PDB file of N, CA and C in Angstrom:
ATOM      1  N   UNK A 110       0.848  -1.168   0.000  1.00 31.00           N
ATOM      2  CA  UNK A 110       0.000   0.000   0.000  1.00 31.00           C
ATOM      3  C   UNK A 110       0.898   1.237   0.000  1.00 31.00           C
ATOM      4  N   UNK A 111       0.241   1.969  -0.757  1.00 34.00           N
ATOM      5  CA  UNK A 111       1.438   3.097  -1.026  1.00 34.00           C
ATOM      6  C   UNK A 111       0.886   4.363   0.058  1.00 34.00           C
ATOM      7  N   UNK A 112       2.127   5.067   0.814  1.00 38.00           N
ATOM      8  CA  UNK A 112       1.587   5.899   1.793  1.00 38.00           C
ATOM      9  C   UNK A 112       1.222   7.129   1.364  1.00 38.00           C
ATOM     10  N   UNK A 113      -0.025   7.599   1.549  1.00 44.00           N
ATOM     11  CA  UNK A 113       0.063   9.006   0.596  1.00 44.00           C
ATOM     12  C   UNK A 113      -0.586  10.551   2.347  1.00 44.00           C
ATOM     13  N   UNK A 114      -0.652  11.267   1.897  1.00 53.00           N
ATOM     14  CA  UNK A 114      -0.483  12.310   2.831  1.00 53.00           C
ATOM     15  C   UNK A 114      -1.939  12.493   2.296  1.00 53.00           C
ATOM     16  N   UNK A 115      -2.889  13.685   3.215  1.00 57.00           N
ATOM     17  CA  UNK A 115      -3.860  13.866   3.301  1.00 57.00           C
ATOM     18  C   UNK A 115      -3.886  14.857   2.262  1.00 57.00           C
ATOM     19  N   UNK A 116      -5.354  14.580   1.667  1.00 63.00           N
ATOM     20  CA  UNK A 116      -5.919  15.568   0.228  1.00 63.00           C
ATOM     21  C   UNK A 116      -6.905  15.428  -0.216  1.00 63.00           C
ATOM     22  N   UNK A 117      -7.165  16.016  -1.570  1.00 66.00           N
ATOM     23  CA  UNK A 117      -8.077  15.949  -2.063  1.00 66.00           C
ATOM     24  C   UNK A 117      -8.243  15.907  -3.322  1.00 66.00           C
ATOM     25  N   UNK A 118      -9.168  14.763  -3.898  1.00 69.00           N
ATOM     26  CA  UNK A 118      -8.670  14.433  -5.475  1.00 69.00           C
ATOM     27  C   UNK A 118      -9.481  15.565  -6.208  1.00 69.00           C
ATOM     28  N   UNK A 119      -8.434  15.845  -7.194  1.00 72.00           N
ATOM     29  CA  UNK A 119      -8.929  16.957  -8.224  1.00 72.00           C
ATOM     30  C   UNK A 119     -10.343  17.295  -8.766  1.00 72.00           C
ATOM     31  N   UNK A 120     -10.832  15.839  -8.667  1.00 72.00           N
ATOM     32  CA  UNK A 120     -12.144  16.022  -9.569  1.00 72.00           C
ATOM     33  C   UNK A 120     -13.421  16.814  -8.177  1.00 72.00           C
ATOM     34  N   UNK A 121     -12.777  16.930  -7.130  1.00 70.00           N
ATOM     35  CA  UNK A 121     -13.483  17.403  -5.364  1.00 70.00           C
ATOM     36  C   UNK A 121     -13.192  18.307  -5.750  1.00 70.00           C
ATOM     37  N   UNK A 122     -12.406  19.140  -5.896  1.00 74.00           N
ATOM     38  CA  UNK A 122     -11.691  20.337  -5.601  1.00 74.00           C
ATOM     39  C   UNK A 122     -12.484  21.823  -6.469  1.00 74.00           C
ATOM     40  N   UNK A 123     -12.586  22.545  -5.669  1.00 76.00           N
ATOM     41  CA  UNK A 123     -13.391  24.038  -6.447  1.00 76.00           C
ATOM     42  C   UNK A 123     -14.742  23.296  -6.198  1.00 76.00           C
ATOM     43  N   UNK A 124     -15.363  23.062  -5.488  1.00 78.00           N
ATOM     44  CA  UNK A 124     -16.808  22.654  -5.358  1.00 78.00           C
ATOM     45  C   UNK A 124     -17.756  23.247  -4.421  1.00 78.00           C
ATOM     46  N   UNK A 125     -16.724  23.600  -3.360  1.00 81.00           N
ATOM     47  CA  UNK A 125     -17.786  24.376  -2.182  1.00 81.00           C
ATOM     48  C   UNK A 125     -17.615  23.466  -1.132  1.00 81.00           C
ATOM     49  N   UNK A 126     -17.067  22.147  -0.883  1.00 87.00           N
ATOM     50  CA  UNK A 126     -17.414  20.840   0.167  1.00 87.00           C
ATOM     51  C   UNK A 126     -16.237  21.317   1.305  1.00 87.00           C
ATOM     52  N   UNK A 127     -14.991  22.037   0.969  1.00 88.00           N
ATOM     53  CA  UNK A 127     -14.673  22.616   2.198  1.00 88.00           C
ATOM     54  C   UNK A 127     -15.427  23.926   2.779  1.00 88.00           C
ATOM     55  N   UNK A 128     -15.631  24.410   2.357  1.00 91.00           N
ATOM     56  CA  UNK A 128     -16.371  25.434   2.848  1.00 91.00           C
ATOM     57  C   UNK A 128     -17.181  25.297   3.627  1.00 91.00           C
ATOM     58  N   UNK A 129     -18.195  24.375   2.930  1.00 93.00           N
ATOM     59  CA  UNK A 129     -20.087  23.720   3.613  1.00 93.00           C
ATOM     60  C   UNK A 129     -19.211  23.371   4.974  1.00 93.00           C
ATOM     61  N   UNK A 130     -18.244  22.094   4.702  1.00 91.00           N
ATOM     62  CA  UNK A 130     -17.944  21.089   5.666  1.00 91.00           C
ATOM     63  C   UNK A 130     -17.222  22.117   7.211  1.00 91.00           C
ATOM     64  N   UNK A 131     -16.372  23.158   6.715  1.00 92.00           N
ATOM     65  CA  UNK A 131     -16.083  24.238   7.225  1.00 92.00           C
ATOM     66  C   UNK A 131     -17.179  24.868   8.069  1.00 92.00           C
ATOM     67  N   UNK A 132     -17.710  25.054   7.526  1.00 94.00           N
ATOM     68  CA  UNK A 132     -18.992  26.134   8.073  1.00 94.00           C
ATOM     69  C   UNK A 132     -20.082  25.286   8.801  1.00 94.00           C
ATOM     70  N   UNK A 133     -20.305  23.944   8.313  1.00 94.00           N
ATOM     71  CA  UNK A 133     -21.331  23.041   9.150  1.00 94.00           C
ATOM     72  C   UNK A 133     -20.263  22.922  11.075  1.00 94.00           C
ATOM     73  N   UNK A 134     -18.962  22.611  10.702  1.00 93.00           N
ATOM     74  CA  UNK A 134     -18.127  22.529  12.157  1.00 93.00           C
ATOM     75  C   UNK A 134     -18.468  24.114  13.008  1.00 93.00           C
ATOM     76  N   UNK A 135     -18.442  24.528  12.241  1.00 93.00           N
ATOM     77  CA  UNK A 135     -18.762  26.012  12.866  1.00 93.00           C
ATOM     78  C   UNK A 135     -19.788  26.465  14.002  1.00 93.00           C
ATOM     79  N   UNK A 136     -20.825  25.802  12.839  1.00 94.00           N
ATOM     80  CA  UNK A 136     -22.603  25.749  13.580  1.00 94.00           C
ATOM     81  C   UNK A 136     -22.737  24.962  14.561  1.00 94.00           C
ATOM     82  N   UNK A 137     -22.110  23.702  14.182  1.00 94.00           N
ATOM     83  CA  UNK A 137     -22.135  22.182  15.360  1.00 94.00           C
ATOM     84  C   UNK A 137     -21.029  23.088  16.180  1.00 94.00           C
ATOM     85  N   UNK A 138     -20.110  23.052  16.483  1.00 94.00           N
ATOM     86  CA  UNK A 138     -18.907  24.090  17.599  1.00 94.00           C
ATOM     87  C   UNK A 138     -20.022  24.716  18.364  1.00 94.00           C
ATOM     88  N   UNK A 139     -20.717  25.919  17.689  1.00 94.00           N
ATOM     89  CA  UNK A 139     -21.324  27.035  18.589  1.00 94.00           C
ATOM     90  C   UNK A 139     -22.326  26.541  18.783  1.00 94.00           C
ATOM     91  N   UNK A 140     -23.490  25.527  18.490  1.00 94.00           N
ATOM     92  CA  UNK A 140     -24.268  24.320  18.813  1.00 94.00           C
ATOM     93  C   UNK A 140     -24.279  23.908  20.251  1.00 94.00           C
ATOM     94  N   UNK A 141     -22.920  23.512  20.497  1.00 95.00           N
ATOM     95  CA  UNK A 141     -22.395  22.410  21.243  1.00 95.00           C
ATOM     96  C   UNK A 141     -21.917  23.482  22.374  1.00 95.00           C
ATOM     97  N   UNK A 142     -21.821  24.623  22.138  1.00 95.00           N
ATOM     98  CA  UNK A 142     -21.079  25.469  23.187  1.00 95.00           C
ATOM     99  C   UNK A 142     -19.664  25.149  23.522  1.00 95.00           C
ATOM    100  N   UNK A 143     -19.128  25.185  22.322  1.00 94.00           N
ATOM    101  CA  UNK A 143     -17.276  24.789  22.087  1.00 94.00           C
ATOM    102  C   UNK A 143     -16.983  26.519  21.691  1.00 94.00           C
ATOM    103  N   UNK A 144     -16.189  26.917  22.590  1.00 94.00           N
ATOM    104  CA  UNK A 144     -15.738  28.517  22.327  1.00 94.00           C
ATOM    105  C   UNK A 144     -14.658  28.587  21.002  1.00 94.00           C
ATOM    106  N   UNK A 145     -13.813  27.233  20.589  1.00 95.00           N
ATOM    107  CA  UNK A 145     -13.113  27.637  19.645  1.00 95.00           C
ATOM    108  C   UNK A 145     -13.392  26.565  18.632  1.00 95.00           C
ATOM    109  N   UNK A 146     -12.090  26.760  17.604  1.00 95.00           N
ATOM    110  CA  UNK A 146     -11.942  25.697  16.341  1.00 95.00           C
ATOM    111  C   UNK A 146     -10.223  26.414  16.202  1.00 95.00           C
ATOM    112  N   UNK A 147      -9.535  25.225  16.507  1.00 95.00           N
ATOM    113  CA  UNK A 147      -8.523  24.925  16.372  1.00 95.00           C
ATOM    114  C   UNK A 147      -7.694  23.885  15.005  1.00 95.00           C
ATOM    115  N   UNK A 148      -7.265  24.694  13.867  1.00 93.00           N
ATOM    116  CA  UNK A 148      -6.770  23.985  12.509  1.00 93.00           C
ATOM    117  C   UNK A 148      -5.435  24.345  12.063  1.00 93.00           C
ATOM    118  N   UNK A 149      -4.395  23.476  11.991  1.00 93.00           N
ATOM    119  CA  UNK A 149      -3.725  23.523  11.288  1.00 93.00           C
ATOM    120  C   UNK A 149      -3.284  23.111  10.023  1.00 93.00           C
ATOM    121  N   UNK A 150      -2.563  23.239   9.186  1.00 92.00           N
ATOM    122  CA  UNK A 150      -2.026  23.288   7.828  1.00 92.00           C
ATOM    123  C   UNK A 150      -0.376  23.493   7.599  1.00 92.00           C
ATOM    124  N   UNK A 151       0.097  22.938   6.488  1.00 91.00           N
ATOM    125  CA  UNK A 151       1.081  23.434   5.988  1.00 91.00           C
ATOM    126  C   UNK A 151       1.737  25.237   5.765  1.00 91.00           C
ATOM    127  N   UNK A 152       2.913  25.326   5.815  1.00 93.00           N
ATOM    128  CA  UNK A 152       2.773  26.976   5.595  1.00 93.00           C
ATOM    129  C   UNK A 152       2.998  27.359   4.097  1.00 93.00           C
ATOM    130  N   UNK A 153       2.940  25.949   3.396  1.00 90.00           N
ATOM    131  CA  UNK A 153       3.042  26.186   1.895  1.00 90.00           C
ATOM    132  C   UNK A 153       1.644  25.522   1.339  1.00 90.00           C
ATOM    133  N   UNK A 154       0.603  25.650   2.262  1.00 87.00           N
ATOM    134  CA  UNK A 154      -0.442  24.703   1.795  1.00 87.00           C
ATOM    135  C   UNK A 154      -1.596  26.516   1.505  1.00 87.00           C
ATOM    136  N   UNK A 155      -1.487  27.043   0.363  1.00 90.00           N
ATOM    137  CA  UNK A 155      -1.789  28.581   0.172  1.00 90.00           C
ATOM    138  C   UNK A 155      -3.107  28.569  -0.339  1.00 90.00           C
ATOM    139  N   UNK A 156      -4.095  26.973  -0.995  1.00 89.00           N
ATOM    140  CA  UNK A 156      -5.550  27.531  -1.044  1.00 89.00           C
ATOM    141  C   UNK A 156      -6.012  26.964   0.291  1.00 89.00           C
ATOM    142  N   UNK A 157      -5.413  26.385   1.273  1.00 90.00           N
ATOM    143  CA  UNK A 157      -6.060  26.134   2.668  1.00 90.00           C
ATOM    144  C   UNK A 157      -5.789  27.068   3.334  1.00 90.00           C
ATOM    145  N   UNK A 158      -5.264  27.874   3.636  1.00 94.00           N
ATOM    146  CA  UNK A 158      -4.338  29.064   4.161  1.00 94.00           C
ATOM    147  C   UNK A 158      -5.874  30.069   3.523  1.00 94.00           C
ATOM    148  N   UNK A 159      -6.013  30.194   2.479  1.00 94.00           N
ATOM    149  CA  UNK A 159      -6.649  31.214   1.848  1.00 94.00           C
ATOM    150  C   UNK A 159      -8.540  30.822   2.742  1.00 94.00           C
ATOM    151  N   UNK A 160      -8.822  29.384   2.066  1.00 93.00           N
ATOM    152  CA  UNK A 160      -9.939  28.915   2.293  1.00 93.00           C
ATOM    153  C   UNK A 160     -10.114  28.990   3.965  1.00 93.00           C
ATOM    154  N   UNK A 161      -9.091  28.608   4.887  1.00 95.00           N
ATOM    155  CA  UNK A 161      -9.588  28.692   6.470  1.00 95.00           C
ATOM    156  C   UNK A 161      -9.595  30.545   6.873  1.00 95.00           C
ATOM    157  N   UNK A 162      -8.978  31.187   6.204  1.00 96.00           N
ATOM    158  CA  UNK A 162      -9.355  32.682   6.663  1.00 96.00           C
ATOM    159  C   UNK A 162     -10.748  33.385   5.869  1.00 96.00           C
ATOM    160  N   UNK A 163     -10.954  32.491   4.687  1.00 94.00           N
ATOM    161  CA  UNK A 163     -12.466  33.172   4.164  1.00 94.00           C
ATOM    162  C   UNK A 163     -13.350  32.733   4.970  1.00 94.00           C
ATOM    163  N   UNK A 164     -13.018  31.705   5.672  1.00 94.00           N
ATOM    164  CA  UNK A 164     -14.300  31.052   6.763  1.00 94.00           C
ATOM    165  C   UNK A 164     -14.408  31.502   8.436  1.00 94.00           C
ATOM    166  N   UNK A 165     -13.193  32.386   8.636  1.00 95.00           N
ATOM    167  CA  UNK A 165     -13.052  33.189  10.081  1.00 95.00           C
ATOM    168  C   UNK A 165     -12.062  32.797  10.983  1.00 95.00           C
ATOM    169  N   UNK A 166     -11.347  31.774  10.028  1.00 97.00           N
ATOM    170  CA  UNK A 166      -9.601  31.292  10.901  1.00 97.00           C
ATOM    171  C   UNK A 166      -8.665  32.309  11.097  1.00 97.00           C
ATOM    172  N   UNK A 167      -8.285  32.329  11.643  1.00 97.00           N
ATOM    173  CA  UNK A 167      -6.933  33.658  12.371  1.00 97.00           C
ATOM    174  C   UNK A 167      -5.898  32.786  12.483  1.00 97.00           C
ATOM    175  N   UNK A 168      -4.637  32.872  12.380  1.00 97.00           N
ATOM    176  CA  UNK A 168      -3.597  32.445  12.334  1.00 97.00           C
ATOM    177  C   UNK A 168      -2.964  32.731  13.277  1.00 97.00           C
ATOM    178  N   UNK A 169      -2.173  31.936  14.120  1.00 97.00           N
ATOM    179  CA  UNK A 169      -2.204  32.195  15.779  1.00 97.00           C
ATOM    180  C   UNK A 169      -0.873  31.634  16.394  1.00 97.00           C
ATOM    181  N   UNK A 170      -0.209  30.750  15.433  1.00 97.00           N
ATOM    182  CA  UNK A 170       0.822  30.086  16.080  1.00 97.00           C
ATOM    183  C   UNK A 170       1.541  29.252  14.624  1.00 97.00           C
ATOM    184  N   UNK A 171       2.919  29.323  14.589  1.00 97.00           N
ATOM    185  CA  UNK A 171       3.815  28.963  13.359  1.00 97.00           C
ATOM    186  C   UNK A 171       4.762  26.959  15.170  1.00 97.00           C
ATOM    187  N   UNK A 172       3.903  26.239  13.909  1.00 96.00           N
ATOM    188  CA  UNK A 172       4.710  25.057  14.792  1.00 96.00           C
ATOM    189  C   UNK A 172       5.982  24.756  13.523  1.00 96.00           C
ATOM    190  N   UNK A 173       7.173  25.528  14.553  1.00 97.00           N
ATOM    191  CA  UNK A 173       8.580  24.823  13.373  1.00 97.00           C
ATOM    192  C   UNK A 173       8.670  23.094  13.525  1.00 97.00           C
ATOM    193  N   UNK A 174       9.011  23.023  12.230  1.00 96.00           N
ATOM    194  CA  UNK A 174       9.489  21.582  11.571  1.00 96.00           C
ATOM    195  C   UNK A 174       8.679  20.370  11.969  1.00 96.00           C
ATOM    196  N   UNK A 175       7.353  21.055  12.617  1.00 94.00           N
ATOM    197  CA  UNK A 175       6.191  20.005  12.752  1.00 94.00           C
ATOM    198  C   UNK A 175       6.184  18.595  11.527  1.00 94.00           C
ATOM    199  N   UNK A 176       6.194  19.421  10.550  1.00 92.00           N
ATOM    200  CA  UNK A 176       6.017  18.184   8.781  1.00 92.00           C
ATOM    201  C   UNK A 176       7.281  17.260   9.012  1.00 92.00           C
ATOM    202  N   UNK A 177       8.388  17.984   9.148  1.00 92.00           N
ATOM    203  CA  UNK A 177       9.342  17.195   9.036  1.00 92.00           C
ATOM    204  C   UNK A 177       9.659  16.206  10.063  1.00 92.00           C
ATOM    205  N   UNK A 178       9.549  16.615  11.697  1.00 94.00           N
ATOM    206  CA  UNK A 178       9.717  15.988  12.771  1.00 94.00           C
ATOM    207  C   UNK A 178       8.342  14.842  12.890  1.00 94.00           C
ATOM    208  N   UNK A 179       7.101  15.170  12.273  1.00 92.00           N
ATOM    209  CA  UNK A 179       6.187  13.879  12.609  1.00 92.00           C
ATOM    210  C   UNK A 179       5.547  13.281  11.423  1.00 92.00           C
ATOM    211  N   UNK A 180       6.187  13.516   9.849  1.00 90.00           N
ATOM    212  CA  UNK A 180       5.836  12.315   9.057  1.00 90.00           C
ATOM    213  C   UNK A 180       7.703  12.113   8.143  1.00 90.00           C
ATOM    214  N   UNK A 181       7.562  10.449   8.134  1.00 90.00           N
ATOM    215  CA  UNK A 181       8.681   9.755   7.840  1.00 90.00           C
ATOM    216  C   UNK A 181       9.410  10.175   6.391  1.00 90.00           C
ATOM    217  N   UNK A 182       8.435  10.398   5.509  1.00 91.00           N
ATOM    218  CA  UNK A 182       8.799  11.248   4.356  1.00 91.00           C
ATOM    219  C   UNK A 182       8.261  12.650   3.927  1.00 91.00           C
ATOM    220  N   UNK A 183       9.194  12.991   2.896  1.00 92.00           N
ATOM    221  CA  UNK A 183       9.164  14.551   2.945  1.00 92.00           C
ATOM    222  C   UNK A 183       7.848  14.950   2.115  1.00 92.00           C
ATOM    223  N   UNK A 184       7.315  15.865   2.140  1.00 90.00           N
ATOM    224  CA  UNK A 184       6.262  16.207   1.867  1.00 90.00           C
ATOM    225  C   UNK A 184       6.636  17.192   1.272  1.00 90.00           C
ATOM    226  N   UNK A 185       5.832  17.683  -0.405  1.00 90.00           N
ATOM    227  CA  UNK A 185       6.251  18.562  -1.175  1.00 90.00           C
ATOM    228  C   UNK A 185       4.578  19.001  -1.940  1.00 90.00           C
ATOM    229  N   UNK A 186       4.442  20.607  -1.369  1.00 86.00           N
ATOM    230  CA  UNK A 186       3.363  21.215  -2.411  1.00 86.00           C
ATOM    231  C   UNK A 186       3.737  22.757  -2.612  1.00 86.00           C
ATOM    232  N   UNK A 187       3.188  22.851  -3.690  1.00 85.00           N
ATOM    233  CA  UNK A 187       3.507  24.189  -4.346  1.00 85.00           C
ATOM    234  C   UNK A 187       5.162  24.149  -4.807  1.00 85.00           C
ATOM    235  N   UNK A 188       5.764  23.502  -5.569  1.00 89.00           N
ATOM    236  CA  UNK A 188       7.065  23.027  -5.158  1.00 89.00           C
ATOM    237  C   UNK A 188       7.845  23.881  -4.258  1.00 89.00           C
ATOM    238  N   UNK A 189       7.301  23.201  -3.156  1.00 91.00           N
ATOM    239  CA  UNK A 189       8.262  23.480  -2.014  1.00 91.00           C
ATOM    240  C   UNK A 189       8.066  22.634  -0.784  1.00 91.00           C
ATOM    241  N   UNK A 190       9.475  22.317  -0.189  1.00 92.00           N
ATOM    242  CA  UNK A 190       9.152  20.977   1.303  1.00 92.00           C
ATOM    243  C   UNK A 190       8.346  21.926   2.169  1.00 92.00           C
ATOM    244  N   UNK A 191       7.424  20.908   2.766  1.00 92.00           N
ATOM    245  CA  UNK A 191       6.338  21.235   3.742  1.00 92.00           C
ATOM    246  C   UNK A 191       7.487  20.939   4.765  1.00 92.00           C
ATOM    247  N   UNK A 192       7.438  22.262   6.003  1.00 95.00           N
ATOM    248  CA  UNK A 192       8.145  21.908   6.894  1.00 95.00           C
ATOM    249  C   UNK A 192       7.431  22.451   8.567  1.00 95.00           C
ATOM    250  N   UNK A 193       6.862  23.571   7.884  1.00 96.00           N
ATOM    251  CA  UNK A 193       6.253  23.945   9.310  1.00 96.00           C
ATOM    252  C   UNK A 193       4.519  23.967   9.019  1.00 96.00           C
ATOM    253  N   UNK A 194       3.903  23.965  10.441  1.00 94.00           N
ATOM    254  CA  UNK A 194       2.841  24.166  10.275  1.00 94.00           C
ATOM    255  C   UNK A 194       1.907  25.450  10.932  1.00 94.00           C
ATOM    256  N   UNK A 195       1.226  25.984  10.493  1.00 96.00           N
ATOM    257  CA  UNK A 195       0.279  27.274  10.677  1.00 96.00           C
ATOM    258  C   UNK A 195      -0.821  27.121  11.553  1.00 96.00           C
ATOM    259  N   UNK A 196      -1.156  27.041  12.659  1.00 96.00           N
ATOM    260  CA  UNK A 196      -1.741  27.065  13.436  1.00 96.00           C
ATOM    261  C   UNK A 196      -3.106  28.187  13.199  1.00 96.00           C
ATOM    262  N   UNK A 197      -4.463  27.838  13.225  1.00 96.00           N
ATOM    263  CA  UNK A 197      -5.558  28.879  13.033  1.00 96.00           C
ATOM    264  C   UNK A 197      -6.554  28.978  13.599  1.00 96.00           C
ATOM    265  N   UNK A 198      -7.138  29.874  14.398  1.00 97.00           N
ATOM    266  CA  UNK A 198      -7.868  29.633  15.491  1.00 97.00           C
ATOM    267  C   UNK A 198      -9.222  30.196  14.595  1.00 97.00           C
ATOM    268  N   UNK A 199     -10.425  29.711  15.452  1.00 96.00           N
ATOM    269  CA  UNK A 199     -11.687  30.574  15.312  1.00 96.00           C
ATOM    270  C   UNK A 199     -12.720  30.532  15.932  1.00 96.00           C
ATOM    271  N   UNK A 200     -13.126  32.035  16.977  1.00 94.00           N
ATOM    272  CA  UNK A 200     -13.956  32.127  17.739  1.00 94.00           C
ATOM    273  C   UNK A 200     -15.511  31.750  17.629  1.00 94.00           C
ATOM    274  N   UNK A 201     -16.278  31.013  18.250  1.00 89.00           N
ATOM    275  CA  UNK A 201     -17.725  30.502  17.432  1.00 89.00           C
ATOM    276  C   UNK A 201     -18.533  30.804  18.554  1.00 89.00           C
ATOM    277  N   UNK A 202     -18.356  31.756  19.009  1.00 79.00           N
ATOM    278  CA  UNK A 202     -19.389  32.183  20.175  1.00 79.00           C
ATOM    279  C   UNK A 202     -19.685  34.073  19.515  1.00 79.00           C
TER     280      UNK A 202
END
C-alpha cells in the first residue's frame, strides 16, 4: 500500500465541500457550546491558508518543523518541502 499524505482528489476540488464542511463545524462548535476551532495546515499549503481565513480562521501560532519531525517522508506542495505548520484559530461564540 502506497503511503500518501492527506488531500483531495482533483475532480473534489473548487466545489464548495470545504467550505459547507467548514462552516457546518462552525454551527455544530457554537451548537455544542465549544468557544473555539482549532486547525492547522502546511505553511506552503496557500488555497487552505486562503480557504480557512475566508471562513473566520486567524492564524495564531507557526509550529517549526512540525512536517518534518512527525511524518517519515518529505512532503512537497507548491514546489516546495512542507516543513512547518500554521496554526488557526476561530472564535464561534
Amino acid at each position: 500500500m502506497k503511503n500518501q499524505e492527506p488531500g483531495c482528489f482533483p475532480k473534489f476540488e473548487n466545489r464548495g465541500l470545504a467550505t459547507f464542511l467548514l462552516n457546518f463545524a462552525k454551527e455544530y462548535a457554537h451548537q455544542h457550546h465549544y468557544r473555539k476551532l482549532i486547525i492547522g495546515t502546511g505553511s506552503t499549503s496557500f488555497k487552505q491558508l486562503y480557504l480557512y481565513q475566508k471562513v473566520g480562521f486567524r492564524a495564531v501560532a507557526i509550529r517549526s518543523n512540525f512536517l518534518t519531525d512527525n511524518y517519515r517522508n518529505p512532503i512537497f506542495e507548491n514546489h516546495l518541502r512542507l516543513r512547518d505548520m500554521i496554526v488557526l484559530k476561530m472564535n464561534t461564540d
